[in-house]
CSV table of C-alpha atoms and ligand atoms in Angstrom, one decimal:
chain,number,residue,atom,x,y,z
G,1,MET,CA,52.9,135.5,-58.2
G,2,ASP,CA,53.8,137.0,-54.9
G,3,LYS,CA,55.7,140.4,-55.2
G,4,ARG,CA,57.3,140.4,-52.1
G,5,THR,CA,61.1,140.5,-51.6
G,6,LYS,CA,61.6,138.2,-48.7
G,7,PHE,CA,60.1,135.0,-47.9
G,8,THR,CA,61.0,133.3,-44.5
G,9,LEU,CA,59.5,130.4,-42.2
G,10,ASP,CA,59.1,130.8,-38.4
G,11,GLU,CA,61.4,129.4,-36.1
G,12,LYS,CA,58.8,126.4,-35.4
G,13,GLU,CA,58.7,125.6,-39.1
G,14,MET,CA,62.4,124.9,-39.4
G,15,PRO,CA,63.1,121.2,-40.8
G,16,THR,CA,62.9,118.7,-38.0
G,17,HIS,CA,65.1,115.9,-40.7
G,18,TRP,CA,67.4,115.9,-43.2
G,19,TYR,CA,67.3,114.6,-46.4
G,20,ASN,CA,69.1,111.5,-47.7
G,21,ILE,CA,69.0,111.5,-51.3
G,22,GLN,CA,70.4,107.5,-51.1
G,23,ALA,CA,66.9,106.4,-50.6
G,24,ASP,CA,65.6,107.7,-54.0
G,25,LEU,CA,68.6,107.3,-56.6
G,26,PRO,CA,67.6,105.1,-59.4
G,27,LYS,CA,71.0,103.2,-59.2
G,28,PRO,CA,73.0,102.8,-55.9
G,29,LEU,CA,76.4,105.0,-55.7
G,30,PRO,CA,79.6,103.3,-56.5
G,31,PRO,CA,81.2,101.9,-53.3
G,32,GLY,CA,84.4,103.8,-51.7
G,33,LEU,CA,87.3,101.7,-51.8
G,34,HIS,CA,90.5,101.3,-48.7
G,35,PRO,CA,93.4,103.3,-49.6
G,36,GLY,CA,95.6,100.5,-48.8
G,37,THR,CA,93.8,97.5,-50.0
G,38,GLY,CA,91.6,98.8,-52.6
G,39,LYS,CA,88.6,96.5,-51.0
G,40,PRO,CA,85.1,98.2,-50.6
G,41,LEU,CA,85.4,100.4,-47.4
G,42,THR,CA,83.6,99.0,-44.2
G,43,PRO,CA,82.9,100.9,-41.4
G,44,ASP,CA,85.4,99.5,-39.4
G,45,ASP,CA,87.8,100.8,-41.8
G,46,LEU,CA,86.4,104.3,-40.8
G,47,ALA,CA,85.9,104.4,-37.3
G,48,PRO,CA,89.7,105.5,-36.3
G,49,LEU,CA,88.5,108.9,-38.6
G,50,PHE,CA,84.9,109.6,-38.0
G,51,PRO,CA,82.3,109.0,-34.8
G,52,MET,CA,79.7,105.9,-36.1
G,53,GLU,CA,76.9,107.6,-36.2
G,54,LEU,CA,78.4,109.9,-39.4
G,55,ILE,CA,79.8,106.3,-40.7
G,56,LYS,CA,75.9,105.3,-40.3
G,57,GLN,CA,74.9,108.1,-42.1
G,58,GLU,CA,77.6,108.0,-45.0
G,59,VAL,CA,76.1,104.2,-46.0
G,60,SER,CA,72.2,105.1,-45.2
G,61,THR,CA,69.5,104.7,-47.5
G,62,GLU,CA,66.8,105.8,-45.2
G,63,ARG,CA,65.0,108.7,-46.6
G,64,TRP,CA,64.5,110.9,-43.6
G,65,ILE,CA,67.1,111.2,-40.8
G,66,GLU,CA,66.0,113.3,-37.7
G,67,ILE,CA,67.9,116.3,-36.6
G,68,PRO,CA,69.0,116.1,-32.8
G,69,ASP,CA,67.6,118.7,-30.7
G,70,GLU,CA,70.9,120.1,-29.5
G,71,VAL,CA,71.7,120.6,-33.4
G,72,ARG,CA,68.3,122.6,-34.2
G,73,ASP,CA,68.8,124.8,-31.0
G,74,ILE,CA,72.2,126.0,-32.4
G,75,TYR,CA,70.8,126.1,-35.9
G,76,ARG,CA,68.0,128.6,-34.5
G,77,LEU,CA,70.8,131.3,-34.0
G,78,TRP,CA,70.4,131.9,-37.7
G,79,ARG,CA,68.0,129.3,-39.3
G,80,PRO,CA,65.6,129.4,-40.8
G,81,THR,CA,67.3,131.4,-43.7
G,82,THR,CA,65.8,133.9,-45.9
G,83,LEU,CA,64.3,133.2,-49.3
G,84,PHE,CA,65.0,136.7,-51.6
G,85,ARG,CA,63.3,137.9,-54.7
G,86,ALA,CA,65.7,139.7,-56.8
G,87,HIS,CA,63.6,142.4,-58.2
G,88,ARG,CA,66.2,145.0,-58.2
G,89,LEU,CA,68.5,142.8,-60.0
G,90,GLU,CA,65.9,141.8,-62.3
G,91,LYS,CA,65.5,145.4,-63.5
G,92,ALA,CA,68.6,146.4,-63.7
G,93,LEU,CA,69.3,143.6,-66.3
G,94,ASP,CA,66.0,144.6,-67.9
G,95,THR,CA,64.7,140.6,-68.0
G,96,PRO,CA,61.5,139.2,-67.8
G,97,ALA,CA,63.0,136.4,-66.0
G,98,LYS,CA,62.3,135.8,-62.2
G,99,ILE,CA,65.0,135.6,-60.0
G,100,PHE,CA,65.6,134.2,-56.5
G,101,TYR,CA,68.1,133.2,-54.1
G,102,LYS,CA,68.4,132.0,-50.9
G,103,TYR,CA,71.1,133.2,-48.7
G,104,GLU,CA,73.4,131.6,-46.0
G,105,GLY,CA,75.2,134.4,-45.7
G,106,THR,CA,73.9,135.0,-42.2
G,107,SER,CA,75.3,132.2,-40.3
G,108,PRO,CA,77.7,133.3,-37.6
G,109,PRO,CA,80.6,132.5,-39.9
G,110,GLY,CA,78.8,133.6,-43.2
G,111,SER,CA,78.4,130.8,-45.4
G,112,HIS,CA,76.3,127.5,-45.5
G,113,LYS,CA,79.3,125.6,-43.5
G,114,PRO,CA,78.2,125.4,-40.1
G,115,ASN,CA,75.2,123.6,-40.9
G,116,THR,CA,77.3,120.4,-41.1
G,117,ALA,CA,80.0,121.5,-38.7
G,118,VAL,CA,77.8,122.0,-36.0
G,119,ALA,CA,76.3,118.3,-36.4
G,120,GLN,CA,80.0,116.7,-37.2
G,121,ALA,CA,80.7,118.3,-33.6
G,122,TYR,CA,77.8,117.0,-32.1
G,123,TYR,CA,78.1,113.5,-33.1
G,124,ASN,CA,81.7,113.5,-32.2
G,125,LYS,CA,80.4,115.2,-28.3
G,126,GLN,CA,78.1,112.3,-28.6
G,127,GLU,CA,80.8,109.7,-28.8
G,128,GLY,CA,83.2,111.0,-26.3
G,129,THR,CA,85.8,112.9,-29.1
G,130,LYS,CA,87.8,115.5,-27.1
G,131,ARG,CA,89.9,116.7,-30.3
G,132,ILE,CA,89.3,117.3,-33.8
G,133,THR,CA,91.9,117.7,-37.1
G,134,THR,CA,90.8,119.1,-40.2
G,135,GLU,CA,92.1,121.0,-43.3
G,136,THR,CA,91.3,124.3,-44.7
G,137,GLY,CA,91.7,126.4,-47.7
G,138,ALA,CA,90.8,129.9,-47.8
G,139,GLY,CA,90.1,129.2,-44.4
G,140,GLN,CA,85.7,129.2,-44.5
G,141,TRP,CA,85.8,125.6,-43.3
G,142,GLY,CA,88.1,126.0,-40.7
G,143,SER,CA,86.3,129.1,-39.3
G,144,ALA,CA,82.9,126.9,-39.4
G,145,LEU,CA,84.0,124.3,-37.5
G,146,SER,CA,85.8,126.3,-35.1
G,147,PHE,CA,82.5,127.8,-34.0
G,148,GLY,CA,80.9,124.2,-34.4
G,149,CYS,CA,83.8,123.2,-31.8
G,150,ALA,CA,83.2,125.9,-29.4
G,151,CYS,CA,79.3,125.2,-28.9
G,152,PHE,CA,80.4,122.0,-28.0
G,153,GLY,CA,83.7,122.6,-25.9
G,154,ILE,CA,85.9,120.3,-28.1
G,155,GLU,CA,89.5,121.3,-29.1
G,156,LEU,CA,90.4,121.6,-32.8
G,157,LYS,CA,93.5,121.9,-34.8
G,158,VAL,CA,93.4,123.1,-38.3
G,159,TYR,CA,96.0,122.5,-41.2
G,160,MET,CA,95.3,125.5,-43.8
G,161,VAL,CA,97.0,125.9,-46.9
G,162,ALA,CA,100.1,128.0,-46.5
G,163,ILE,CA,99.6,130.2,-49.3
G,164,SER,CA,95.9,131.3,-48.0
G,165,TYR,CA,97.5,131.2,-44.4
G,166,HIS,CA,100.0,134.0,-45.1
G,167,GLN,CA,98.1,135.7,-47.8
G,168,LYS,CA,94.5,135.8,-45.7
G,169,PRO,CA,95.1,136.2,-42.0
G,170,TYR,CA,91.3,136.9,-41.2
G,171,ARG,CA,90.1,133.7,-41.4
G,172,ARG,CA,92.7,132.4,-39.3
G,173,ILE,CA,91.8,135.0,-36.8
G,174,MET,CA,88.1,134.0,-36.4
G,175,MET,CA,89.6,130.1,-35.6
G,176,GLU,CA,91.4,131.5,-32.8
G,177,THR,CA,88.8,133.6,-31.7
G,178,TRP,CA,86.4,130.6,-31.0
G,179,GLY,CA,89.3,128.7,-29.9
G,180,ALA,CA,91.2,126.6,-32.5
G,181,LYS,CA,94.8,126.2,-33.2
G,182,CYS,CA,95.8,127.2,-37.0
G,183,VAL,CA,98.6,126.0,-38.8
G,184,PRO,CA,100.3,126.8,-42.1
G,185,SER,CA,100.2,123.3,-44.1
G,186,PRO,CA,102.8,121.7,-45.0
G,187,SER,CA,103.7,122.0,-41.7
G,188,PRO,CA,106.5,120.4,-39.3
G,189,ASP,CA,103.6,118.7,-37.2
G,190,THR,CA,103.1,115.6,-39.3
G,191,LYS,CA,105.6,113.8,-41.5
G,192,THR,CA,103.6,114.3,-44.5
G,193,GLY,CA,104.2,117.8,-43.9
G,194,ARG,CA,107.9,117.7,-42.7
G,195,ASP,CA,108.9,115.6,-46.1
G,196,MET,CA,107.2,118.1,-48.3
G,197,LEU,CA,108.9,120.9,-46.5
G,198,ALA,CA,112.4,118.7,-47.2
G,199,LYS,CA,111.2,118.8,-50.9
G,200,ASP,CA,110.1,122.5,-51.1
G,201,PRO,CA,110.7,125.0,-48.1
G,202,GLU,CA,108.4,127.3,-50.1
G,203,CYS,CA,105.6,124.6,-50.8
G,204,PRO,CA,102.1,127.1,-51.6
G,205,GLY,CA,100.3,124.2,-49.9
G,206,SER,CA,96.7,122.4,-51.6
G,207,LEU,CA,93.7,120.9,-50.0
G,208,GLY,CA,94.9,117.3,-51.0
G,209,LEU,CA,98.4,118.0,-49.0
G,210,ALA,CA,96.0,119.5,-46.0
G,211,ILE,CA,93.7,116.8,-45.8
G,212,SER,CA,96.5,114.0,-45.7
G,213,GLU,CA,98.5,116.5,-42.6
G,214,ALA,CA,95.1,116.4,-40.9
G,215,VAL,CA,94.4,112.4,-41.5
G,216,GLU,CA,98.0,111.3,-40.1
G,217,ASP,CA,97.3,113.9,-36.9
G,218,CYS,CA,94.2,112.5,-36.1
G,219,VAL,CA,95.1,108.4,-36.7
G,220,THR,CA,98.6,109.1,-34.4
G,221,HIS,CA,96.7,111.0,-31.5
G,222,GLU,CA,94.4,109.5,-28.8
G,223,ASN,CA,90.7,110.4,-28.4
G,224,THR,CA,91.2,112.5,-31.7
G,225,LYS,CA,89.0,112.3,-34.8
G,226,TYR,CA,88.9,113.9,-38.2
G,227,SER,CA,86.5,115.9,-40.1
G,228,LEU,CA,85.7,116.8,-44.1
G,229,GLY,CA,83.7,119.8,-44.7
G,230,SER,CA,82.4,118.8,-48.1
G,231,VAL,CA,82.4,116.0,-50.7
G,232,LEU,CA,81.0,113.3,-47.7
G,233,ASN,CA,77.5,112.1,-48.2
G,234,HIS,CA,77.0,113.0,-44.3
G,235,VAL,CA,77.9,116.1,-45.2
G,236,LEU,CA,75.7,116.9,-48.4
G,237,LEU,CA,72.9,115.5,-45.7
G,238,HIS,CA,73.6,117.9,-43.4
G,239,GLN,CA,73.4,120.8,-45.8
G,240,THR,CA,69.6,119.4,-47.0
G,241,ILE,CA,68.0,121.4,-44.3
G,242,ASN,CA,68.7,124.5,-47.0
G,243,GLY,CA,67.1,122.8,-49.6
G,244,ILE,CA,64.2,121.8,-47.7
G,245,GLU,CA,63.2,125.5,-46.4
G,246,THR,CA,63.9,126.6,-49.9
G,247,LYS,CA,61.2,124.2,-51.5
G,248,LYS,CA,58.5,125.3,-48.4
G,249,LEU,CA,59.3,128.9,-49.4
G,250,MET,CA,59.2,128.7,-53.0
G,251,GLU,CA,56.1,127.4,-52.4
G,252,GLN,CA,55.1,130.3,-50.4
G,253,ALA,CA,56.0,132.8,-53.2
G,254,ASP,CA,53.9,131.1,-55.5
G,255,ALA,CA,56.6,129.5,-57.8
G,256,TYR,CA,58.8,126.7,-58.8
G,257,PRO,CA,62.6,126.8,-60.4
G,258,ASP,CA,63.0,126.3,-64.3
G,259,ILE,CA,66.4,126.7,-63.5
G,260,ILE,CA,68.6,126.1,-60.4
G,261,VAL,CA,72.4,127.2,-59.9
G,262,GLY,CA,75.3,126.6,-57.8
G,263,CYS,CA,78.9,126.8,-57.4
G,264,ILE,CA,80.5,123.4,-56.6
G,265,GLY,CA,83.9,123.3,-55.0
G,266,GLY,CA,83.3,119.9,-52.9
G,267,GLY,CA,79.6,120.2,-54.0
G,268,SER,CA,78.1,120.4,-50.3
G,269,ASN,CA,76.3,124.0,-50.5
G,270,PHE,CA,75.0,123.2,-53.9
G,271,ALA,CA,73.6,119.8,-53.4
G,272,GLY,CA,72.2,120.6,-50.0
G,273,LEU,CA,69.9,123.4,-51.9
G,274,PHE,CA,69.0,121.2,-55.0
G,275,LEU,CA,68.8,117.6,-53.6
G,276,PRO,CA,65.2,117.6,-52.4
G,277,PHE,CA,64.6,119.2,-56.0
G,278,VAL,CA,66.5,116.8,-57.8
G,279,LYS,CA,63.6,114.1,-56.3
G,280,ASP,CA,60.9,115.5,-58.0
G,281,LYS,CA,63.2,115.3,-61.6
G,282,ILE,CA,63.8,111.6,-60.6
G,283,ASP,CA,60.5,110.8,-60.0
G,284,GLY,CA,59.3,112.4,-63.3
G,285,THR,CA,57.2,115.2,-61.7
G,286,LYS,CA,59.7,117.8,-63.0
G,287,PRO,CA,61.1,116.5,-66.1
G,288,ASP,CA,62.3,119.5,-67.4
G,289,LEU,CA,63.9,121.4,-64.2
G,290,ARG,CA,67.4,122.5,-65.2
G,291,ILE,CA,70.1,122.5,-62.5
G,292,ILE,CA,73.6,124.1,-63.5
G,293,ASN,CA,76.6,123.1,-60.9
G,294,VAL,CA,79.2,126.2,-61.8
G,295,GLU,CA,83.2,125.5,-61.4
G,296,PRO,CA,86.3,127.6,-62.3
G,297,ALA,CA,87.4,127.3,-65.3
G,298,SER,CA,90.7,127.1,-63.3
G,299,CYS,CA,89.9,123.8,-61.5
G,300,PRO,CA,87.1,122.3,-63.7
G,301,THR,CA,86.9,119.1,-62.4
G,302,VAL,CA,83.5,118.0,-63.4
G,303,THR,CA,83.8,119.4,-66.8
G,304,LYS,CA,87.2,118.4,-67.8
G,305,GLY,CA,88.3,115.4,-65.7
G,306,PRO,CA,87.3,111.7,-66.4
G,307,TYR,CA,85.1,109.7,-64.1
G,308,ALA,CA,87.2,107.5,-62.3
G,309,TYR,CA,88.3,106.3,-58.9
G,310,ASP,CA,91.0,108.7,-57.1
G,311,PHE,CA,92.1,109.0,-53.6
G,312,GLY,CA,90.8,111.9,-51.7
G,313,ASP,CA,94.0,113.5,-50.9
G,314,SER,CA,97.8,113.6,-51.9
G,315,ALA,CA,99.5,111.3,-49.3
G,316,LYS,CA,96.7,108.6,-50.6
G,317,LEU,CA,95.5,107.9,-46.6
G,318,ALA,CA,92.1,109.3,-47.6
G,319,PRO,CA,89.6,106.5,-49.3
G,320,ILE,CA,89.3,106.3,-52.7
G,321,VAL,CA,86.2,107.2,-54.2
G,322,LYS,CA,84.6,107.3,-58.2
G,323,MET,CA,84.4,111.1,-58.5
G,324,TYR,CA,85.2,113.6,-61.6
G,325,THR,CA,88.6,114.6,-60.3
G,326,LEU,CA,91.9,116.2,-61.9
G,327,GLY,CA,94.2,113.8,-60.0
G,328,HIS,CA,95.1,113.6,-56.6
G,329,GLY,CA,98.4,115.4,-56.7
G,330,PHE,CA,96.5,118.4,-58.1
G,331,ILE,CA,98.1,121.7,-57.4
G,332,PRO,CA,95.8,124.6,-58.1
G,333,PRO,CA,96.2,128.0,-59.7
G,334,PRO,CA,95.9,131.0,-57.3
G,335,VAL,CA,92.2,131.9,-58.0
G,336,HIS,CA,90.7,133.9,-55.3
G,337,ALA,CA,87.7,131.4,-55.1
G,338,GLY,CA,89.8,129.2,-52.6
G,339,GLY,CA,86.6,127.3,-51.7
G,340,LEU,CA,86.4,125.8,-55.2
G,341,ARG,CA,90.1,124.1,-55.6
G,342,TYR,CA,89.5,120.6,-54.7
G,343,HIS,CA,90.8,118.2,-57.1
G,344,GLY,CA,87.5,116.2,-56.8
G,345,MET,CA,84.0,116.0,-56.3
G,346,ALA,CA,81.1,114.9,-54.2
G,347,PRO,CA,80.3,111.4,-55.5
G,348,ILE,CA,76.7,112.4,-54.9
G,349,ILE,CA,77.1,115.1,-57.4
G,350,CYS,CA,79.3,113.2,-59.9
G,351,HIS,CA,76.8,110.2,-60.2
G,352,LEU,CA,73.9,112.1,-60.5
G,353,HIS,CA,75.6,114.0,-63.4
G,354,GLN,CA,76.4,110.4,-65.0
G,355,LEU,CA,73.0,109.7,-65.0
G,356,GLY,CA,71.8,113.1,-66.4
G,357,PHE,CA,70.0,114.8,-63.9
G,358,VAL,CA,72.3,117.6,-63.4
G,359,GLU,CA,74.7,119.7,-65.9
G,360,ALA,CA,78.2,121.5,-65.1
G,361,ARG,CA,79.6,125.0,-66.7
G,362,ALA,CA,83.2,126.7,-65.9
G,363,GLU,CA,83.5,130.0,-65.7
G,364,HIS,CA,86.9,132.4,-65.5
G,365,GLN,CA,87.3,134.5,-62.1
G,366,ILE,CA,87.1,137.9,-64.1
G,367,ALA,CA,83.6,137.5,-65.2
G,368,THR,CA,82.5,136.2,-62.1
G,369,PHE,CA,83.9,139.4,-60.0
G,370,LYS,CA,82.0,141.3,-62.8
G,371,ALA,CA,78.5,139.5,-62.0
G,372,GLY,CA,79.3,139.7,-58.3
G,373,VAL,CA,79.3,143.5,-58.6
G,374,THR,CA,76.7,143.8,-60.7
G,375,PHE,CA,74.7,141.8,-58.0
G,376,ALA,CA,76.1,143.8,-54.8
G,377,ARG,CA,74.7,147.0,-56.7
G,378,ALA,CA,71.6,145.5,-57.3
G,379,GLU,CA,71.1,143.5,-54.6
G,380,GLY,CA,73.5,145.1,-51.7
G,381,ILE,CA,74.9,141.8,-50.9
G,382,ILE,CA,78.7,141.8,-51.5
G,383,SER,CA,79.0,138.0,-52.2
G,384,ALA,CA,81.7,135.3,-51.8
G,385,PRO,CA,84.0,135.0,-54.7
G,386,GLU,CA,83.1,131.2,-54.9
G,387,THR,CA,78.9,132.4,-55.0
G,388,ASN,CA,79.8,134.8,-58.1
G,389,HIS,CA,80.5,132.1,-60.0
G,390,CYS,CA,76.4,130.7,-60.0
G,391,ILE,CA,75.8,134.7,-60.0
G,392,LYS,CA,77.6,134.8,-63.2
G,393,VAL,CA,75.3,131.8,-64.8
G,394,ALA,CA,72.2,133.2,-63.4
G,395,ILE,CA,72.6,136.6,-64.9
G,396,ASP,CA,73.6,134.9,-68.4
G,397,GLU,CA,70.6,132.8,-68.2
G,398,ALA,CA,68.6,136.1,-67.0
G,399,LEU,CA,69.9,137.8,-70.2
G,400,LYS,CA,69.0,134.9,-72.5
G,401,CYS,CA,65.7,135.3,-71.5
G,402,ARG,CA,65.7,139.2,-72.3
G,403,GLU,CA,66.2,137.8,-75.7
G,404,SER,CA,63.9,135.4,-75.8
G,405,GLY,CA,61.1,137.1,-73.8
G,406,GLU,CA,60.2,133.9,-71.5
G,407,ALA,CA,59.9,134.5,-68.2
G,408,LYS,CA,61.7,131.7,-66.5
G,409,THR,CA,61.9,131.2,-63.0
G,410,ILE,CA,65.6,131.0,-61.9
G,411,LEU,CA,66.9,129.9,-58.4
G,412,ILE,CA,70.5,131.0,-57.0
G,413,ALA,CA,72.1,128.5,-54.2
G,414,HIS,CA,73.6,131.9,-52.4
G,415,SER,CA,76.2,130.3,-50.3
G,416,GLY,CA,77.9,133.1,-48.4
G,417,HIS,CA,79.2,136.5,-48.0
G,418,GLY,CA,82.1,137.7,-48.9
G,419,HIS,CA,83.2,140.3,-46.6
G,420,VAL,CA,86.2,138.4,-45.6
G,421,ASP,CA,87.7,138.4,-49.4
G,422,MET,CA,87.7,142.1,-50.2
G,423,ALA,CA,91.3,141.7,-51.0
G,424,ALA,CA,90.1,140.2,-53.9
G,425,TYR,CA,87.4,142.5,-54.4
G,426,ASP,CA,90.0,145.1,-54.6
G,427,ALA,CA,92.4,143.2,-57.0
G,428,TYR,CA,89.4,142.9,-59.2
G,429,LEU,CA,88.3,146.5,-58.9
G,430,SER,CA,92.0,147.8,-59.7
G,431,GLY,CA,92.3,145.2,-62.9
G,432,LYS,CA,95.0,143.1,-61.2
G,433,LEU,CA,93.3,140.0,-61.5
G,434,ILE,CA,94.0,137.0,-64.2
G,435,ASP,CA,92.3,134.3,-65.6
G,436,TYR,CA,93.7,130.9,-65.5
G,437,GLU,CA,92.6,128.4,-67.8
G,438,TYR,CA,93.8,124.9,-66.6
G,439,PRO,CA,95.7,123.5,-69.6
G,440,LYS,CA,94.5,119.9,-71.0
G,441,GLU,CA,98.3,118.6,-70.5
G,442,MET,CA,97.9,118.9,-66.8
G,443,VAL,CA,94.7,117.2,-66.5
G,444,GLU,CA,96.5,114.1,-68.2
G,445,ALA,CA,99.5,114.1,-66.8
G,446,ALA,CA,97.8,114.0,-63.1
G,447,LEU,CA,95.6,111.3,-64.5
G,448,SER,CA,98.6,108.9,-65.1
G,449,GLU,CA,98.5,108.6,-61.4
G,450,LEU,CA,95.4,107.5,-60.6
G,451,PRO,CA,95.1,104.3,-58.5
G,452,LYS,CA,94.2,100.7,-60.7
G,453,VAL,CA,91.4,99.1,-59.6
G,454,GLY,CA,89.3,96.7,-60.8
E,501,LIG,C1,83.5,126.6,-48.9
E,501,LIG,C2,82.6,127.1,-49.8
E,501,LIG,C3,81.9,127.2,-51.2
E,501,LIG,C4,82.5,125.6,-51.9
E,501,LIG,O1,82.0,124.7,-50.9
E,501,LIG,P1,80.9,123.1,-51.5
E,501,LIG,O2,81.3,122.5,-50.5
E,501,LIG,O3,80.9,123.3,-53.1
E,501,LIG,O4,79.6,124.1,-51.1
E,501,LIG,C5,81.1,127.6,-51.8
E,501,LIG,N1,80.8,128.6,-51.5
E,501,LIG,C6,80.9,129.3,-50.0
E,501,LIG,C7,80.6,130.9,-49.4
E,501,LIG,C8,81.9,128.7,-49.1
E,501,LIG,O5,82.7,128.8,-48.0
């Protein structure tokens, strides 16, 4: 095996197509349903929200979808991204395991998210959209889409979960620097927001509520579309550029992973990396490959939620999809991995979990920060709190190798840096961080509100 630390592709080797897993699924995805009628969604139902090209990608079964030149030109600002061999972490853990990480933190907003933000802004521009609305939790998606909209001169309004808006100003300032308008959600700007504020003026907000506001704003304004930063099939599709690059780079390193780990909020960064690999498991060439999805114990969607049809948002405006869910009314405990606090999960990941191709694990935040600090002291990179979840699992697996003497190859989907999350590190380092277990009774209560579908 190659002793190098960094594996890179030349700009001209950047992938020209995204990989669409829908071409290779052994069973098709269950259809999305209309939130009002409960009937299977049609392209016309989605037309008020998304440009037609994205609606087509959502249901396409074409295996390779060409990346437009204009999108590739912007990707070139930071892509292809680097695959690292974590020699120093291996040494610190005294493990025979070979640890790799593919690092998405070098994009302008510092995560994988612009891979889809730029593509979505492009298709909107092509179809004449003047203004986009979206929601954001801790601000990563809002900042990525602000950058994407700045690239194409589109106006953007971001509904940001109120508690984060007040506690974490830096991502809001990034959004404003890229030219977007950002308001705390619940806001007085929509009926959904006004109703919630009347009930609870101190409401901390949730991603489900912010989605409702952004969707309502979209359908009540001219020339406006809505954009979602995770969960949907077309979002995962755009992220596969990362997995395609990673596959080529692992070949360069003369290696193939035994285990791939990634963190899941809505599932887009990890799916983007593992989908081109899961294909090898589906077609039987790599039956032993393990793919581990890591979520917070405080928001245990896949490990504790049922696989059921649920609304994508709390006001029941967004489509009903089949997924693992904690219920659309879920208000998450205030853990620092803001990007992992969504009540549902990408239908593609849930379907692959049902079919037995991927597994899931939940981790508590204190242990994830401990792992993040170990990683930072060995590899230098201070990771996003979200990413620390899968670093924790990678370290556990590497330590198991130390026990067993096996030299497994472990690949980490490293979704971004944590430079805007230093308050969270401060809380950890000063012993102020708390762990939250999401209570079983809360899961059960939320589930009584699932939509009844045939
Ligand atoms: C948003 C975010 C996530 C979670 O979102 P996914 O759609 O599950 O990828 C993970 N890591 C980082 C750094 C993020 O910004």
